[in-house]
Amino acid sequence: MAFQQPHHDGSALYVGSSTPELGERCTLRLRVPQEWGTASRVWVRSVQDAEPRYDEAKVVGSADGWVWWEASMLHVNPVALYRFVIEVAGAEIAGAGAAGAGVAGAEIAGGGADGPVYWHLNNAGLHNRDTSDYNDFRVTTANDAPAWSRDAVMYQVFPDRFARSAQAADRATPEWAVACAWDTPVEGRGTDVARQFYGGDLDGVTGRLDELAALGVDIVYLTPFFPGRSNHRYDASTFMEVDPLLGGDAALIRLVEAVHARGMKVMGDLTANHTGDAHEWFTRAQADPASVEAGYFYFNEDHSDYESWWGVKSLPKLNWASPALREAFVTGEDSVVAHWLKPPFNLDGWRIDVGNMTGRLGAQDINKEVAALIQRRILEINPDALLLGEETSDAGADVDGFGWQGAMTYSNFTRPMWQWLGDPNARVDFFGTPLAGPNKVAADVVLATHRDLSSAFSWPVRNATMNALNTHDTARAASVMIPGGPVVAAAMSMLLPGIPVIFAGDEFGLEGWNGEASRTPIPWDEPERVVTDLRAPYAALTRLRHDSPAVAAGGMRWLMADGDVLAFVRESAQESLLVVAVRADVAGLGLDALGLDAAAIAAANAGPVFSTGELKSSTAGLSLTGPGAYVWRLPGIDVPA
């Protein structure tokens, strides 16, 4: 399915201000390709105080085969919903006209040859019918994620498995742990999964920062560094010190200073949903039902039992209805949230673990209230900080920018990428589903899934949402995908809107069938343990991402989703990037079939600026070997003044 359609994405190409004030009018633009059809009228349909309103658009210019329309809407509510309604003369698409291309069942959208046809363009795509407001575009008054995140590359570090410093050898193995050599196989299941202790520490991370800088990393994201009774440390015994096994507070200070000296950022990982059962708050709460801390948790009437994360008793759940908890965790001068953002630690933001479950239990739902509270406190301390929330499934309803500024989610990118590039013989944990592995789907299903599960994001939220191939909680892409698939997925993650995530070891092709099995110690200076060395393509992709104004500030438009081919273009006035991903060999792909104009085709004929496979050009079109990712630098687009 190749298509040229009316386009708007919420980016600065089309929106006058991403965060207008209430009561202001917000300028919105739409462009319509001339080959699709001639729009006779266009309206912006906005929702104001839950009531639809219509503002008619006017043509403001045409360029490169596109007609640009402009209208403005009154920004009445903090979240302003809008879509475009496009009128086309029925004769324009009578029969199999171009205006129906790319829209299932789009032969006629109301009316027909004797009357006008009406199309609805929202954040999920172009429709020949009325649609739910849920999928409308959004402009909000929320605080955008910091500018430094917009072309950033995130690198996730699981401290116990990343690197050991010289000091690590002097530390005794804790009583809860099973000591492991650096090359001891990681267990994916069994009683020792959380007990295997490899002794990585924060000074070990500091010692490897040059490797991360060479890879093009901008954000070092650390999974929890608090003391606990497991190797993952999501069962904190306190939130007010760094685990001595990681080097203590001084090691974190050294790491952050070294990261900042390289122009990079550091984000921590905080469990706002639960503590460990050895946490100082919980032990006081359990010992004394009259204590302030007892209100931090959910105890039953006789104080003999308590709520926990998924019934795991080592992870007692926090009760955010407690004003005292809010002060200790967020609002207090030396609260948990504040402590690590202030000197001498100076973290640049937080990722909130199980953000989707925080503040939720049964009929109680104060999730958004808690998220907004945390954001306000963070930005009071550092207005340039970033707050991300883990939302393992559909994140659209929760992540509106007023709390979490972006999501760590698997629904809109990771899962569909696994399905498209998955090895049919892979037997992995497919995100807790009953399936033995990802079911294979075609490119149009990937696109439909991606659009559907991104549609409730504003453009700023979409840009701050993590594009992960895998993480410490999932199988490794190398175990899921066909050979060559991880690099294709990496190119997509780097060049689609969002923050690409490299989980430590991805660059070495490490494998693992589930999250626990994926936490393999990194094979520094051990070439025999490197599965596939992907450092060169990763570094090339990060350079391309950093160097492109189309990635940092441009829009994004899909060009093709057909079986084995996904193609899109990132666009700005300065330049554009054409991205074509294939999962199998493809022959006869014409650049004109992607809707490129003559200038873009001429630029593409100069050759790609990035490729992972072999490309041949002939009069029949391009032949691309797959799996492969191919990127061309194209001229910028003409934007009417």
PDB file of C-alpha atoms in Angstrom, residues 418 428 469-472 474-481 486 502-515 517-522:
ATOM      1  CA  TRP A 418       8.853  -7.685  16.895  1.00  0.00           C
ATOM      2  CA  VAL A 428      10.381 -15.978  23.747  1.00  0.00           C
ATOM      3  CA  LEU A 469      13.895  -2.567  20.652  1.00  0.00           C
ATOM      4  CA  ASN A 470      14.048  -4.307  24.030  1.00  0.00           C
ATOM      5  CA  THR A 471      14.825  -3.496  27.661  1.00  0.00           C
ATOM      6  CA  HIS A 472      15.880  -5.221  30.861  1.00  0.00           C
ATOM      7  CA  THR A 474      11.940  -8.101  27.785  1.00  0.00           C
ATOM      8  CA  ALA A 475      13.517 -10.683  25.554  1.00  0.00           C
ATOM      9  CA  ARG A 476      16.404  -9.401  23.439  1.00  0.00           C
ATOM     10  CA  ALA A 477      15.651  -8.349  19.878  1.00  0.00           C
ATOM     11  CA  ALA A 478      18.476 -10.643  18.738  1.00  0.00           C
ATOM     12  CA  SER A 479      16.546 -13.625  20.124  1.00  0.00           C
ATOM     13  CA  VAL A 480      13.236 -12.447  18.697  1.00  0.00           C
ATOM     14  CA  MET A 481      14.102 -11.267  15.202  1.00  0.00           C
ATOM     15  CA  PRO A 486      17.774  -5.750  15.029  1.00  0.00           C
ATOM     16  CA  ILE A 502      19.861   1.047  23.420  1.00  0.00           C
ATOM     17  CA  PHE A 503      19.786  -1.525  26.210  1.00  0.00           C
ATOM     18  CA  ALA A 504      23.371  -2.230  27.225  1.00  0.00           C
ATOM     19  CA  GLY A 505      24.578  -5.165  25.146  1.00  0.00           C
ATOM     20  CA  ASP A 506      22.406  -4.493  22.099  1.00  0.00           C
ATOM     21  CA  GLU A 507      25.512  -3.187  20.383  1.00  0.00           C
ATOM     22  CA  PHE A 508      27.111  -6.621  20.898  1.00  0.00           C
ATOM     23  CA  GLY A 509      24.109  -8.610  19.660  1.00  0.00           C
ATOM     24  CA  LEU A 510      23.441 -10.167  23.070  1.00  0.00           C
ATOM     25  CA  GLU A 511      20.567 -12.615  23.364  1.00  0.00           C
ATOM     26  CA  GLY A 512      17.948 -13.648  25.916  1.00  0.00           C
ATOM     27  CA  TRP A 513      14.504 -15.238  25.781  1.00  0.00           C
ATOM     28  CA  ASN A 514      12.978 -13.131  28.556  1.00  0.00           C
ATOM     29  CA  GLY A 515      13.847 -10.091  30.640  1.00  0.00           C
ATOM     30  CA  ALA A 517      17.806 -13.925  30.637  1.00  0.00           C
ATOM     31  CA  SER A 518      18.563 -10.688  28.778  1.00  0.00           C
ATOM     32  CA  ARG A 519      20.563  -9.179  31.634  1.00  0.00           C
ATOM     33  CA  THR A 520      23.835 -10.658  30.428  1.00  0.00           C
ATOM     34  CA  PRO A 521      27.073  -9.086  31.706  1.00  0.00           C
ATOM     35  CA  ILE A 522      28.530  -6.893  28.972  1.00  0.00           C
TER      36      ILE A 522
END
